[in-house]
PDB file of C-alpha atoms in Angstrom:
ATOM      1  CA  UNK Y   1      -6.761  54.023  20.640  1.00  0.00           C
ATOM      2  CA  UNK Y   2      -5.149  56.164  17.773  1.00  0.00           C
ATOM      3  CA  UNK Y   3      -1.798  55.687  17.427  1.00  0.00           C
ATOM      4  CA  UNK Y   4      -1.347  59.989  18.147  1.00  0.00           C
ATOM      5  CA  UNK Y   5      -3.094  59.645  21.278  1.00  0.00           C
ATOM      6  CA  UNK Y   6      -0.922  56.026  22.341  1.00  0.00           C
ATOM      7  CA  UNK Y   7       1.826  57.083  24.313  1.00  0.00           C
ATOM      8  CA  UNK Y   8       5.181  55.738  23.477  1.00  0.00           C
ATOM      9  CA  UNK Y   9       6.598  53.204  25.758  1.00  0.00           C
ATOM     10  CA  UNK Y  10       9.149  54.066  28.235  1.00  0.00           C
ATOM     11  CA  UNK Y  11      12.350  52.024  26.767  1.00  0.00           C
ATOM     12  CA  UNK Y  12      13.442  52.006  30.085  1.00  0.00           C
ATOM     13  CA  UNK Y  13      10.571  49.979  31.011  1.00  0.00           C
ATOM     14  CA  UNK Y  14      10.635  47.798  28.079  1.00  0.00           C
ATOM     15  CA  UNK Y  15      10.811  44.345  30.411  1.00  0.00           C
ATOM     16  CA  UNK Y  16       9.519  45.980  33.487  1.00  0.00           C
ATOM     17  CA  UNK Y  17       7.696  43.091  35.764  1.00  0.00           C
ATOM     18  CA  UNK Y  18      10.082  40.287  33.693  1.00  0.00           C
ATOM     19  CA  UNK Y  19      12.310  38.274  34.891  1.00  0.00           C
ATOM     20  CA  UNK Y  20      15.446  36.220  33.576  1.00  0.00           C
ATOM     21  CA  UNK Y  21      18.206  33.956  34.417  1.00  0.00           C
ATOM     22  CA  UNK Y  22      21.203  34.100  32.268  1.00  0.00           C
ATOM     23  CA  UNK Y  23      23.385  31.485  31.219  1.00  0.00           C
ATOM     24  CA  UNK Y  24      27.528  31.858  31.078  1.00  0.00           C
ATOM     25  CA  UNK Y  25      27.142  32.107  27.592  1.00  0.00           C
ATOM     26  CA  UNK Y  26      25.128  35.012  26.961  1.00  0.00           C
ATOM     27  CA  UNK Y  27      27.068  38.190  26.247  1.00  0.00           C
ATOM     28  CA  UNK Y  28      27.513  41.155  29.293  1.00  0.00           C
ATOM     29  CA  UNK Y  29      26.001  43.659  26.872  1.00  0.00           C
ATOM     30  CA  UNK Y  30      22.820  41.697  26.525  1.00  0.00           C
ATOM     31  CA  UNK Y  31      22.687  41.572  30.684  1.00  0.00           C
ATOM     32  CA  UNK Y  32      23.357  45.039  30.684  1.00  0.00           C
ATOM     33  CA  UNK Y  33      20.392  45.804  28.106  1.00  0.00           C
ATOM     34  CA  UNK Y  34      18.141  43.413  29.839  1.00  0.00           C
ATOM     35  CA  UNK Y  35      18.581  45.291  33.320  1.00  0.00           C
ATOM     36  CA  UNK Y  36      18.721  49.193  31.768  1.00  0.00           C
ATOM     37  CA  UNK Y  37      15.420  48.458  30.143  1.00  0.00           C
ATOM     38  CA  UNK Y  38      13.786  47.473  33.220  1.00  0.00           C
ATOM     39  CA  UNK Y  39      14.293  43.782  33.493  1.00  0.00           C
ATOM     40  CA  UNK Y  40      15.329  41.876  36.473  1.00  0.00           C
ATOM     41  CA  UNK Y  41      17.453  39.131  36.922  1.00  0.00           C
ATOM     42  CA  UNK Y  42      16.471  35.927  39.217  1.00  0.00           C
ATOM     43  CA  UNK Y  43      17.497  32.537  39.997  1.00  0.00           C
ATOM     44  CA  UNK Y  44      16.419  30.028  37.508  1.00  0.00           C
ATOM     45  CA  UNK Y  45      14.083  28.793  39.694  1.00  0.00           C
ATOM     46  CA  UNK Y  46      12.328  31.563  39.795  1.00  0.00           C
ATOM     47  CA  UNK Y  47      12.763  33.483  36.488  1.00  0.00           C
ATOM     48  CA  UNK Y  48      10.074  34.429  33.558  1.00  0.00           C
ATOM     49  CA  UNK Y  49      12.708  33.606  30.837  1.00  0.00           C
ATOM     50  CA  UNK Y  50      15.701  31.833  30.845  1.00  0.00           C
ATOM     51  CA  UNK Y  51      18.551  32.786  28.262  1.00  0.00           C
ATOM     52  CA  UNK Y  52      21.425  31.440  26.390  1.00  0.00           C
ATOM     53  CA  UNK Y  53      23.524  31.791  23.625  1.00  0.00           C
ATOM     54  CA  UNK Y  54      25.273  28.316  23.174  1.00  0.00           C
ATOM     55  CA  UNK Y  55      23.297  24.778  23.684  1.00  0.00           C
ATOM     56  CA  UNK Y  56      26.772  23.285  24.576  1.00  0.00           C
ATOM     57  CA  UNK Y  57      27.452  25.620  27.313  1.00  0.00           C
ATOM     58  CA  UNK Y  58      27.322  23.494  30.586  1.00  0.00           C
ATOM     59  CA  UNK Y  59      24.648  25.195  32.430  1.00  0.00           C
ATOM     60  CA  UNK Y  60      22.513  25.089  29.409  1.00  0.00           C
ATOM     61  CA  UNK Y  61      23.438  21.621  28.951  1.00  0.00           C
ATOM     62  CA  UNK Y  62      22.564  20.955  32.794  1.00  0.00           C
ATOM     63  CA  UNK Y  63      19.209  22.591  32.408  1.00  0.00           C
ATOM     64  CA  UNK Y  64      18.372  20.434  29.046  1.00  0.00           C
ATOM     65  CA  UNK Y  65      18.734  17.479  31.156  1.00  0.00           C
ATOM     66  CA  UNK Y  66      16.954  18.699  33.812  1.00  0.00           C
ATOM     67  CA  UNK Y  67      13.522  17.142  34.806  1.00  0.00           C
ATOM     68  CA  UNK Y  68      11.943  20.312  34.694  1.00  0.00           C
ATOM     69  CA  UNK Y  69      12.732  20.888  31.064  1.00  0.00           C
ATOM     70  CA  UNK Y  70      11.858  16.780  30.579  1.00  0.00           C
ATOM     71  CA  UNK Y  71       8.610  17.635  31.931  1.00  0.00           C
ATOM     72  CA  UNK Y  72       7.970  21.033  29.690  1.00  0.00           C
ATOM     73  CA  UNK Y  73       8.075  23.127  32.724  1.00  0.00           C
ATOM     74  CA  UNK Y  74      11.421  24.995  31.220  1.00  0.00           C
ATOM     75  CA  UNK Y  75      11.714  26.255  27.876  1.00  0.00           C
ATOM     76  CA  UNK Y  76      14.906  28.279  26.898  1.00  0.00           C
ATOM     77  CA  UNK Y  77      15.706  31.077  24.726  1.00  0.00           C
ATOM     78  CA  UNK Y  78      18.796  32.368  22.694  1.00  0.00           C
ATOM     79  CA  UNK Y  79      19.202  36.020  24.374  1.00  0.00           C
ATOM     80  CA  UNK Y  80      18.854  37.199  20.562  1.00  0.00           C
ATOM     81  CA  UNK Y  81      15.365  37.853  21.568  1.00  0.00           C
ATOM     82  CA  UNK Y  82      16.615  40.835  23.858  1.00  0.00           C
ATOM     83  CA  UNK Y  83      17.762  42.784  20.651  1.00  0.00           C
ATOM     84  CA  UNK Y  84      14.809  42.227  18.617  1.00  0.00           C
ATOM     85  CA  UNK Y  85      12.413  43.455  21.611  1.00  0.00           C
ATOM     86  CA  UNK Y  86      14.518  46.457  21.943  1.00  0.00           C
ATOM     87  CA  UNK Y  87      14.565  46.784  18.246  1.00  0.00           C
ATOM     88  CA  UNK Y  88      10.830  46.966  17.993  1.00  0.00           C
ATOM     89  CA  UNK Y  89      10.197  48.596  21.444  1.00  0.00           C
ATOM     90  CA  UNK Y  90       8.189  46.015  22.438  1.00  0.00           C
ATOM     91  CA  UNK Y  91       8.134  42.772  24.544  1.00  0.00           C
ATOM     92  CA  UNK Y  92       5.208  41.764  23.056  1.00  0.00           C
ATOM     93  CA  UNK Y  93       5.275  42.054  19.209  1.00  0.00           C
ATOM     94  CA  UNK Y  94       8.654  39.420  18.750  1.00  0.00           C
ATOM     95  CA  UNK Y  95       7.428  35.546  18.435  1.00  0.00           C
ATOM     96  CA  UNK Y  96       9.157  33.897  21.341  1.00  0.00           C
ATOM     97  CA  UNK Y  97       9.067  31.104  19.107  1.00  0.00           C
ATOM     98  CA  UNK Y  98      11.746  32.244  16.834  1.00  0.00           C
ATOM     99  CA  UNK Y  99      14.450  32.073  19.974  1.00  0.00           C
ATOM    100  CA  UNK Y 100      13.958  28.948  21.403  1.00  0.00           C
ATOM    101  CA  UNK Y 101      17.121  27.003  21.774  1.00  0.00           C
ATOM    102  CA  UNK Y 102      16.456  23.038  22.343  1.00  0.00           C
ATOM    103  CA  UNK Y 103      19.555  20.137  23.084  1.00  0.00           C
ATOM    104  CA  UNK Y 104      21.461  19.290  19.569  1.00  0.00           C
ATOM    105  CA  UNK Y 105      20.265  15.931  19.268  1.00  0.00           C
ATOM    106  CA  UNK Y 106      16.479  17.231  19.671  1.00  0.00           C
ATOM    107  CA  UNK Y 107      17.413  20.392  17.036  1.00  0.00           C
ATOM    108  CA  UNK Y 108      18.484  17.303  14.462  1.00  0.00           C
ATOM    109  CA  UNK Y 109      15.575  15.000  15.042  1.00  0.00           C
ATOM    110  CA  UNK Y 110      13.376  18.041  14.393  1.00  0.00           C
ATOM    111  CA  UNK Y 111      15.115  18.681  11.131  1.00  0.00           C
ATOM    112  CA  UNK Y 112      15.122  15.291  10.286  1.00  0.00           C
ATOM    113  CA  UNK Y 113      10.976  15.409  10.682  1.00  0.00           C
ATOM    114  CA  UNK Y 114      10.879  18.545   9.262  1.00  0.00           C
ATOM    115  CA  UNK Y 115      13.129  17.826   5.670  1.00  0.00           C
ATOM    116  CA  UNK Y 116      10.293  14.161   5.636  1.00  0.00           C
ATOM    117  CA  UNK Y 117       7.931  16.329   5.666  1.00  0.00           C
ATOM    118  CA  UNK Y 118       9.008  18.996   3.230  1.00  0.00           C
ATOM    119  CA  UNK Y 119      10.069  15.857   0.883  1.00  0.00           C
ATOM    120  CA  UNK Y 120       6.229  14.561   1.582  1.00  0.00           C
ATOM    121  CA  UNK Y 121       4.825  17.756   0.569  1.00  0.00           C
ATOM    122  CA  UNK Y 122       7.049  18.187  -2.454  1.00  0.00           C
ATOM    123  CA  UNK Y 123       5.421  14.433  -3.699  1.00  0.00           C
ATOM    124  CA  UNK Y 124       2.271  15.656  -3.547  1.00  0.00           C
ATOM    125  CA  UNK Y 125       2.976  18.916  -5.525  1.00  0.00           C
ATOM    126  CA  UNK Y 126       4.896  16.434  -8.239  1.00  0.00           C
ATOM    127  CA  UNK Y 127       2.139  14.168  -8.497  1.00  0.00           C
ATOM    128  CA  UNK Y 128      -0.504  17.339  -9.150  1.00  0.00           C
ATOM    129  CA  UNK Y 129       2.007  18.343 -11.279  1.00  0.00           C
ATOM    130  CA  UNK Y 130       1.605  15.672 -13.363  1.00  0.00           C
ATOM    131  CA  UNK Y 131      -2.129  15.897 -13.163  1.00  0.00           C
ATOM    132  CA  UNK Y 132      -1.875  19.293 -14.125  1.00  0.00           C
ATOM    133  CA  UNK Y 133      -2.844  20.342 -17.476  1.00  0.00           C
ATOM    134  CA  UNK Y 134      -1.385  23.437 -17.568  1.00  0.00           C
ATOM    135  CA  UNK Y 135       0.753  24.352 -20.879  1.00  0.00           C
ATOM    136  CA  UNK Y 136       4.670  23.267 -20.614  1.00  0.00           C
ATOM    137  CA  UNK Y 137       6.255  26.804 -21.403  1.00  0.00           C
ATOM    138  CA  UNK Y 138       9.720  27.447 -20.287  1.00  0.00           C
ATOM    139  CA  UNK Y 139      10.553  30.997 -18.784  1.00  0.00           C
ATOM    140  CA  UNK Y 140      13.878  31.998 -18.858  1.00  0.00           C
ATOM    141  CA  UNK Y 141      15.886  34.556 -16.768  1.00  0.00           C
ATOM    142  CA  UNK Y 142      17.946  36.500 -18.353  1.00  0.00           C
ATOM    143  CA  UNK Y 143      21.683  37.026 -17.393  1.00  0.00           C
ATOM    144  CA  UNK Y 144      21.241  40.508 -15.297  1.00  0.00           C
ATOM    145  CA  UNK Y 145      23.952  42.943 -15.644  1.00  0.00           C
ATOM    146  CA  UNK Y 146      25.928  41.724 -12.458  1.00  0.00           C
ATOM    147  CA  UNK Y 147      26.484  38.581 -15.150  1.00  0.00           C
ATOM    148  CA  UNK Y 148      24.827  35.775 -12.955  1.00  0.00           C
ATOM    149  CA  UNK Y 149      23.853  33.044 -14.738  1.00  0.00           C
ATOM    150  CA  UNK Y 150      20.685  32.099 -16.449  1.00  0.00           C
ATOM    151  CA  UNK Y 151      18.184  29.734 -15.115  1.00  0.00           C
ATOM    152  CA  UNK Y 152      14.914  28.383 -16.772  1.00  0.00           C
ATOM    153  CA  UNK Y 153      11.916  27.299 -14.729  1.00  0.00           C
ATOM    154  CA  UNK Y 154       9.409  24.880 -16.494  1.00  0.00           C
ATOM    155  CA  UNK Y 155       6.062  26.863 -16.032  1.00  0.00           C
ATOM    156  CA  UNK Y 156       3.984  23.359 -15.452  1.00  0.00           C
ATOM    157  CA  UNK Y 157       5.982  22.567 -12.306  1.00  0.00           C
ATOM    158  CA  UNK Y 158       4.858  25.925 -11.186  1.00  0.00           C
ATOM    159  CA  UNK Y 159       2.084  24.982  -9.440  1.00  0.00           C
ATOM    160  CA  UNK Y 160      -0.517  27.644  -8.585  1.00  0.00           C
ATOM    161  CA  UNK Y 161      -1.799  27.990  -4.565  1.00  0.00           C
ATOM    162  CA  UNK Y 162      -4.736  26.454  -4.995  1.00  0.00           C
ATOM    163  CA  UNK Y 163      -3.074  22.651  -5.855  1.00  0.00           C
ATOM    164  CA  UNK Y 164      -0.296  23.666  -2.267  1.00  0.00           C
ATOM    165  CA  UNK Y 165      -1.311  21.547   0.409  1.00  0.00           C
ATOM    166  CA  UNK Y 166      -3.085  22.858   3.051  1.00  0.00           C
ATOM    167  CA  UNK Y 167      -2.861  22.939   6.940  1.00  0.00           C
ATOM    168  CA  UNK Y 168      -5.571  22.722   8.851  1.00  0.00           C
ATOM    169  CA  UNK Y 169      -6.587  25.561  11.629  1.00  0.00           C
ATOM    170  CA  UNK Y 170      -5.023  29.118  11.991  1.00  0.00           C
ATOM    171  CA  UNK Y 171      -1.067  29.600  11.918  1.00  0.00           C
ATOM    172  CA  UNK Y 172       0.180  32.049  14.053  1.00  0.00           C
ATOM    173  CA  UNK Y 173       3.239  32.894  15.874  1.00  0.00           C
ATOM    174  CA  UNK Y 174       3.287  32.918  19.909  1.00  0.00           C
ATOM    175  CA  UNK Y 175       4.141  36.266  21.062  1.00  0.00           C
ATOM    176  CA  UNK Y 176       4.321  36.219  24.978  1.00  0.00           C
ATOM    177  CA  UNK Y 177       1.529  39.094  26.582  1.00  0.00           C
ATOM    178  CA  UNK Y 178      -0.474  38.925  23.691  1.00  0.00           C
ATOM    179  CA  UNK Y 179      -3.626  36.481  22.715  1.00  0.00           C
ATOM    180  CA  UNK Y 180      -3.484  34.867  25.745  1.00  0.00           C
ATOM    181  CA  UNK Y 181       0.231  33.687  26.019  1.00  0.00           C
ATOM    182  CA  UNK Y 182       2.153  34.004  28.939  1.00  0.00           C
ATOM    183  CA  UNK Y 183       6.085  33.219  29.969  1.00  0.00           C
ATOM    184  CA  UNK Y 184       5.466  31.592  33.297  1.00  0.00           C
ATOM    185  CA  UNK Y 185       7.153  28.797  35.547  1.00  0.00           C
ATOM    186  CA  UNK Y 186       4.845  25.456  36.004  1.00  0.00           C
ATOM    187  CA  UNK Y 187       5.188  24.098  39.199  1.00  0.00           C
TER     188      UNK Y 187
END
């Protein structure tokens, strides 16, 4: 369908049929948003998505030791994702992904993976690197007229896409409605 003959979404409607619970952390205004764009608010048993704005809070600290969020039957999002949805006029075009909010000491341990694997990767690129034969030219930049400094990058460390690692199968964000995803409540 044409995007002239598409008609433009009601923004009153923009969460119509979703559900949320909201923690004591998450702001009034975002409530208020939630429920004037057609959203309705339910018991956390019960709702679509659950927001908050603060891990520490202690109903978001109660639901990260919950069984249900043990189990993977709760996931829970920073109510940032209500602005960006009303941003784009869409429920269905924001990665849920970006917005999920997870207990401190899980956040850490997934930066500590993440930063071994980053360090991993960056081995591999030296060690091509070194393999490389490509011609050791420096390119400098040039103090701009805001007077940063300089910096030089060595052109062989510069390694070109090909000699990046690679990850196998497609990489795509999850964006709830769309391809297949759904927020839902596992019972």
């Amino acid at each position: 369908m044409s995007s002239s003959v598409q008609k433009k979404l009601d923004p009153n409607r923009l969460f119509h049929n979703l559900t949320a619970w909201f923690s004591g952390s998450v702001a009034a205004r975002r409530k208020k948003l939630w429920l004037k764009h057609g959203g309705k608010e339910d018991d956390v048993t019960n709702a679509q998505f659950i927001f908050s704005e603060d891990v520490n809070y202690h109903d978001t600290v109660r639901l990260f030791d919950s069984e249900d969020y043990l189990i993977g039957c709760l996931t829970v999002f920073h109510a940032g994702f209500i602005d960006a949805c009303i941003n784009q006029n869409s429920a269905h075009k924001i990665p849920a992904s970006r917005y999920l909010l997870m207990p401190p000491e899980l956040a850490a341990g997934l930066r500590c993976v993440t930063k071994q694997v980053a360090e991993d990767n960056d081995e591999v690129v030296r060690k091509k690197a070194k393999r490389s034969k490509a011609p050791n030219r420096t390119v400098t930049n040039r103090e701009n007229n805001q007077g940063t400094s300089s910096s030089s990058v060595r052109t062989q460390e510069i390694l070109h896409v090909r000699d990046l690692p690679s990850a196998a199968g497609p990489l795509y964000d999850v964006v709830p409605g769309q391809d297949g995803f759904i927020v839902q409540r596992n019972f």
